[in-house]
């Protein structure tokens, strides 16, 4: 349905993935994007590393997997051409010889930003530090299909046609640390913070898993000004010192 009464429709989608099979996973992701777009979704969020699956372990070190993941990301980017929807999805991202657990921000046939995971869990069944590097906070430019795309934790995706909408992103463990990136995001003006969690690993550890798109109401709706089209600009979060206060003795 069309937006009305100042609401923006958002959705969290969980594709059924195969380990180390980006081609299959990309198709599942595109199917869900198509479903969401047909039902009026403007912002859709997918789990971390959903393009390869979270549990690839040492396969993350294989160039063939990383290359295919970027190829399939390109296919997803092209699929969104002409679609007025902002999508965040997870994949391994290589830059300057280092590998990052990252989220790609996609809109209307363009990759508009890459947000790396800053805080890596390395306890219990998690050993991300074996494969990934902590993400950079200050954005840099990373190469994508002959273009330069901003990459960093401190990215804001601001809507030109709707000043009230500024989107930021963080990934799983980033939420659980004492000072998550979303604190800086909120201080810098973010009104929506999306977080991608690995439901594949959550299921393995006994946590409940969010159902697929067909099994739950499509969207949570946010009371923001109505808009007909998302026109986004990517901005950098200014460096802000987060004040900490402690009770006196």
Coordinates of C-alpha atoms in Angstrom, one line a residue:
X1 CA 0.0 0.0 0.0
X2 CA 1.0 3.6 -0.5
X3 CA 2.3 5.6 2.5
X4 CA -0.2 7.7 4.3
X5 CA -0.6 9.6 7.6
X6 CA 3.1 10.3 7.9
X7 CA 4.3 6.7 8.2
X8 CA 7.4 5.1 6.7
X9 CA 7.1 1.3 6.3
X10 CA 10.2 -0.7 7.2
X11 CA 10.9 -4.5 7.2
X12 CA 13.4 -7.0 8.7
X13 CA 13.8 -10.0 6.4
X14 CA 15.5 -13.3 7.0
X15 CA 16.4 -15.3 3.9
X16 CA 16.9 -19.0 3.9
X17 CA 20.6 -19.3 3.1
X18 CA 23.2 -21.9 2.1
X19 CA 26.7 -21.8 3.5
X20 CA 29.2 -20.4 1.0
X21 CA 26.7 -20.2 -1.8
X22 CA 26.3 -16.4 -2.7
X23 CA 24.5 -17.1 -5.9
X24 CA 21.6 -19.0 -4.2
X25 CA 21.6 -16.6 -1.3
X26 CA 21.4 -13.6 -3.6
X27 CA 18.3 -15.0 -5.3
X28 CA 16.6 -15.4 -1.9
X29 CA 17.5 -11.9 -1.0
X30 CA 16.1 -10.5 -4.3
X31 CA 12.9 -12.4 -3.8
X32 CA 12.4 -10.9 -0.4
X33 CA 13.3 -7.4 -1.7
X34 CA 10.7 -7.9 -4.5
X35 CA 8.1 -8.9 -1.9
X36 CA 8.8 -6.0 0.3
X37 CA 8.9 -3.4 -2.5
X38 CA 5.5 -4.7 -3.8
X39 CA 4.1 -4.1 -0.4
X40 CA 5.3 -0.6 0.1
X41 CA 8.4 -1.1 2.1
X42 CA 10.9 1.8 2.0
X43 CA 13.6 0.5 4.3
X44 CA 14.6 -3.2 4.4
X45 CA 17.2 -4.8 6.6
X46 CA 18.8 -8.3 6.2
X47 CA 21.1 -10.2 8.6
X48 CA 24.8 -9.9 8.8
X49 CA 26.8 -11.9 6.3
X50 CA 23.6 -13.2 4.7
X51 CA 25.1 -13.1 1.3
X52 CA 27.6 -15.9 2.2
X53 CA 26.0 -17.2 5.5
X54 CA 27.7 -16.5 8.8
X55 CA 29.2 -19.9 9.4
X56 CA 31.7 -20.1 6.5
X57 CA 34.6 -20.2 9.0
X58 CA 37.9 -20.5 7.2
X59 CA 36.2 -20.4 3.8
X60 CA 36.1 -16.6 4.4
X61 CA 39.8 -16.8 3.5
X62 CA 39.0 -18.1 0.0
X63 CA 39.3 -15.5 -2.8
X64 CA 36.7 -17.4 -4.9
X65 CA 34.1 -16.9 -2.2
X66 CA 34.9 -13.2 -1.7
X67 CA 34.9 -12.6 -5.4
X68 CA 31.6 -14.3 -5.9
X69 CA 30.0 -12.5 -3.0
X70 CA 30.8 -9.1 -4.7
X71 CA 29.6 -10.4 -8.0
X72 CA 26.3 -11.4 -6.5
X73 CA 26.1 -8.1 -4.6
X74 CA 26.3 -6.4 -8.0
X75 CA 23.4 -8.5 -9.2
X76 CA 21.3 -7.4 -6.2
X77 CA 22.3 -3.8 -6.7
X78 CA 21.2 -4.0 -10.3
X79 CA 17.9 -5.6 -9.2
X80 CA 17.1 -2.5 -7.1
X81 CA 17.4 -0.2 -10.1
X82 CA 14.3 1.9 -10.3
X83 CA 13.0 0.7 -6.9
X84 CA 12.5 3.3 -4.3
X85 CA 13.8 1.2 -1.3
X86 CA 16.8 1.4 0.9
X87 CA 18.3 -2.0 1.6
X88 CA 21.0 -3.1 4.1
X89 CA 22.5 -6.5 3.7
X90 CA 25.6 -8.3 5.1
X91 CA 28.6 -9.7 3.4
X92 CA 32.4 -10.0 3.8
X93 CA 34.2 -7.0 2.4
X94 CA 37.9 -6.9 1.5
X95 CA 39.9 -3.7 1.5
X96 CA 43.6 -3.2 1.4
X97 CA 44.3 -6.8 2.3
X98 CA 42.0 -6.8 5.3
X99 CA 38.6 -8.5 5.6
X100 CA 35.6 -6.9 7.3
X101 CA 32.2 -8.1 8.4
X102 CA 30.2 -5.4 6.6
X103 CA 26.8 -4.1 5.6
X104 CA 26.2 -2.8 2.1
X105 CA 23.7 0.1 1.8
X106 CA 21.8 -0.1 -1.6
X107 CA 19.3 2.1 -3.2
X108 CA 17.9 2.5 -6.8
X109 CA 20.7 0.5 -8.5
X110 CA 23.5 2.0 -6.5
X111 CA 25.8 0.9 -3.7
X112 CA 25.8 4.1 -1.6
X113 CA 27.9 3.0 1.4
X114 CA 29.6 0.2 3.3
X115 CA 29.3 0.0 7.1
X116 CA 31.9 -2.4 8.7
X117 CA 31.3 -4.1 12.1
X118 CA 33.4 -2.4 14.7
X119 CA 33.2 -4.8 17.7
X120 CA 34.0 -8.5 17.0
X121 CA 32.7 -11.2 19.3
X122 CA 35.5 -13.7 20.2
X123 CA 34.0 -15.9 22.9
X124 CA 31.9 -19.0 23.2
X125 CA 30.9 -20.2 19.7
X126 CA 32.1 -16.9 18.2
X127 CA 35.6 -16.4 16.8
X128 CA 35.2 -13.5 14.3
X129 CA 38.6 -12.1 15.1
X130 CA 40.1 -15.2 13.4
X131 CA 38.7 -14.0 10.0
X132 CA 37.8 -10.3 10.3
X133 CA 39.4 -7.0 11.3
X134 CA 37.5 -4.4 13.4
X135 CA 35.9 -1.8 11.2
X136 CA 37.2 1.7 10.8
X137 CA 35.1 4.4 12.4
X138 CA 36.3 7.3 10.2
X139 CA 35.0 6.8 6.7
X140 CA 37.4 6.1 3.8
X141 CA 36.7 5.4 0.2
X142 CA 36.6 1.8 -1.0
X143 CA 36.6 0.6 -4.6
X144 CA 33.5 -0.8 -6.1
X145 CA 33.1 -1.5 -9.9
X146 CA 35.4 1.3 -10.9
X147 CA 33.9 3.8 -8.5
X148 CA 34.7 5.0 -5.0
X149 CA 32.1 4.3 -2.2
X150 CA 32.4 5.6 1.4
X151 CA 33.1 2.9 4.0
X152 CA 33.1 3.4 7.8
X153 CA 31.1 3.0 10.9
X154 CA 30.4 6.7 11.1
X155 CA 28.1 7.0 8.1
X156 CA 24.7 8.6 8.1
X157 CA 22.2 8.1 5.3
X158 CA 20.1 11.3 5.2
X159 CA 16.9 11.8 3.2
X160 CA 16.9 15.0 1.2
X161 CA 13.2 14.9 0.6
X162 CA 12.4 14.1 4.2
X163 CA 14.6 15.9 6.8
X164 CA 13.2 13.8 9.7
X165 CA 14.7 10.6 8.2
X166 CA 18.4 9.9 8.9
X167 CA 19.4 6.3 8.9
X168 CA 22.5 4.8 10.5
X169 CA 23.6 1.2 10.8
X170 CA 25.5 -1.1 13.2
X171 CA 26.0 -4.9 13.3
X172 CA 25.1 -7.3 16.0
X173 CA 27.9 -7.1 18.7
X174 CA 28.1 -3.4 18.1
X175 CA 24.8 -3.1 20.0
X176 CA 26.1 -4.9 23.1
X177 CA 29.2 -3.0 24.0
X178 CA 29.1 -0.2 26.6
X179 CA 29.3 2.6 24.0
X180 CA 27.7 1.3 20.8
X181 CA 28.1 3.2 17.5
X182 CA 24.4 4.1 17.7
X183 CA 25.2 6.6 20.5
X184 CA 27.4 8.6 18.1
X185 CA 24.8 8.1 15.4
X186 CA 22.0 9.5 17.6
X187 CA 24.1 12.4 18.8
X188 CA 24.8 13.3 15.1
X189 CA 21.1 13.2 14.2
X190 CA 20.2 9.6 13.3
X191 CA 16.4 9.0 13.7
X192 CA 16.5 5.3 12.6
X193 CA 19.3 2.9 13.5
X194 CA 19.2 -0.5 11.8
X195 CA 21.0 -3.4 13.3
X196 CA 21.8 -6.7 11.5
X197 CA 22.0 -9.8 13.7
X198 CA 23.2 -13.3 12.6
X199 CA 20.1 -15.5 13.0
X200 CA 22.0 -18.5 11.7
X201 CA 24.4 -18.4 14.7
X202 CA 21.6 -17.5 17.0
X203 CA 19.7 -20.6 16.0
X204 CA 22.9 -22.7 16.6
X205 CA 23.2 -21.2 20.1
X206 CA 19.6 -21.9 21.0
X207 CA 18.2 -18.4 20.6
X208 CA 14.8 -17.8 19.0
X209 CA 15.0 -17.1 15.2
X210 CA 13.0 -14.4 13.5
X211 CA 10.6 -16.1 10.9
X212 CA 10.8 -15.5 7.2
X213 CA 9.0 -12.6 5.6
X214 CA 6.0 -14.7 4.7
X215 CA 5.5 -15.8 8.3
X216 CA 5.2 -12.4 10.0
X217 CA 3.6 -9.0 9.5
X218 CA 5.7 -7.3 6.9
X219 CA 6.5 -4.0 8.6
X220 CA 6.9 -1.9 11.6
X221 CA 5.8 1.6 10.8
X222 CA 7.5 4.7 12.1
X223 CA 5.7 8.0 12.6
X224 CA 7.7 10.2 10.3
X225 CA 6.7 12.7 7.7
X226 CA 5.3 11.1 4.5
X227 CA 7.3 11.1 1.4
X228 CA 6.8 9.9 -2.1
X229 CA 10.4 9.1 -2.9
X230 CA 13.6 8.5 -0.9
X231 CA 16.4 10.9 -2.1
X232 CA 19.4 10.0 0.1
X233 CA 22.8 11.7 0.7
X234 CA 25.6 10.0 2.7
X235 CA 27.2 12.0 5.5
X236 CA 29.9 11.5 8.0
X237 CA 29.2 11.4 11.7
X238 CA 31.2 14.2 13.3
X239 CA 33.7 13.1 16.0
X240 CA 31.9 13.6 19.3
X241 CA 33.2 12.8 22.8
X242 CA 30.5 10.8 24.6
X243 CA 30.2 12.1 28.2
X244 CA 30.3 9.5 30.9
X245 CA 29.1 10.2 34.4
X246 CA 29.5 8.0 37.4
X247 CA 27.8 8.2 40.8
X248 CA 29.8 9.9 43.5
X249 CA 31.1 7.8 46.4

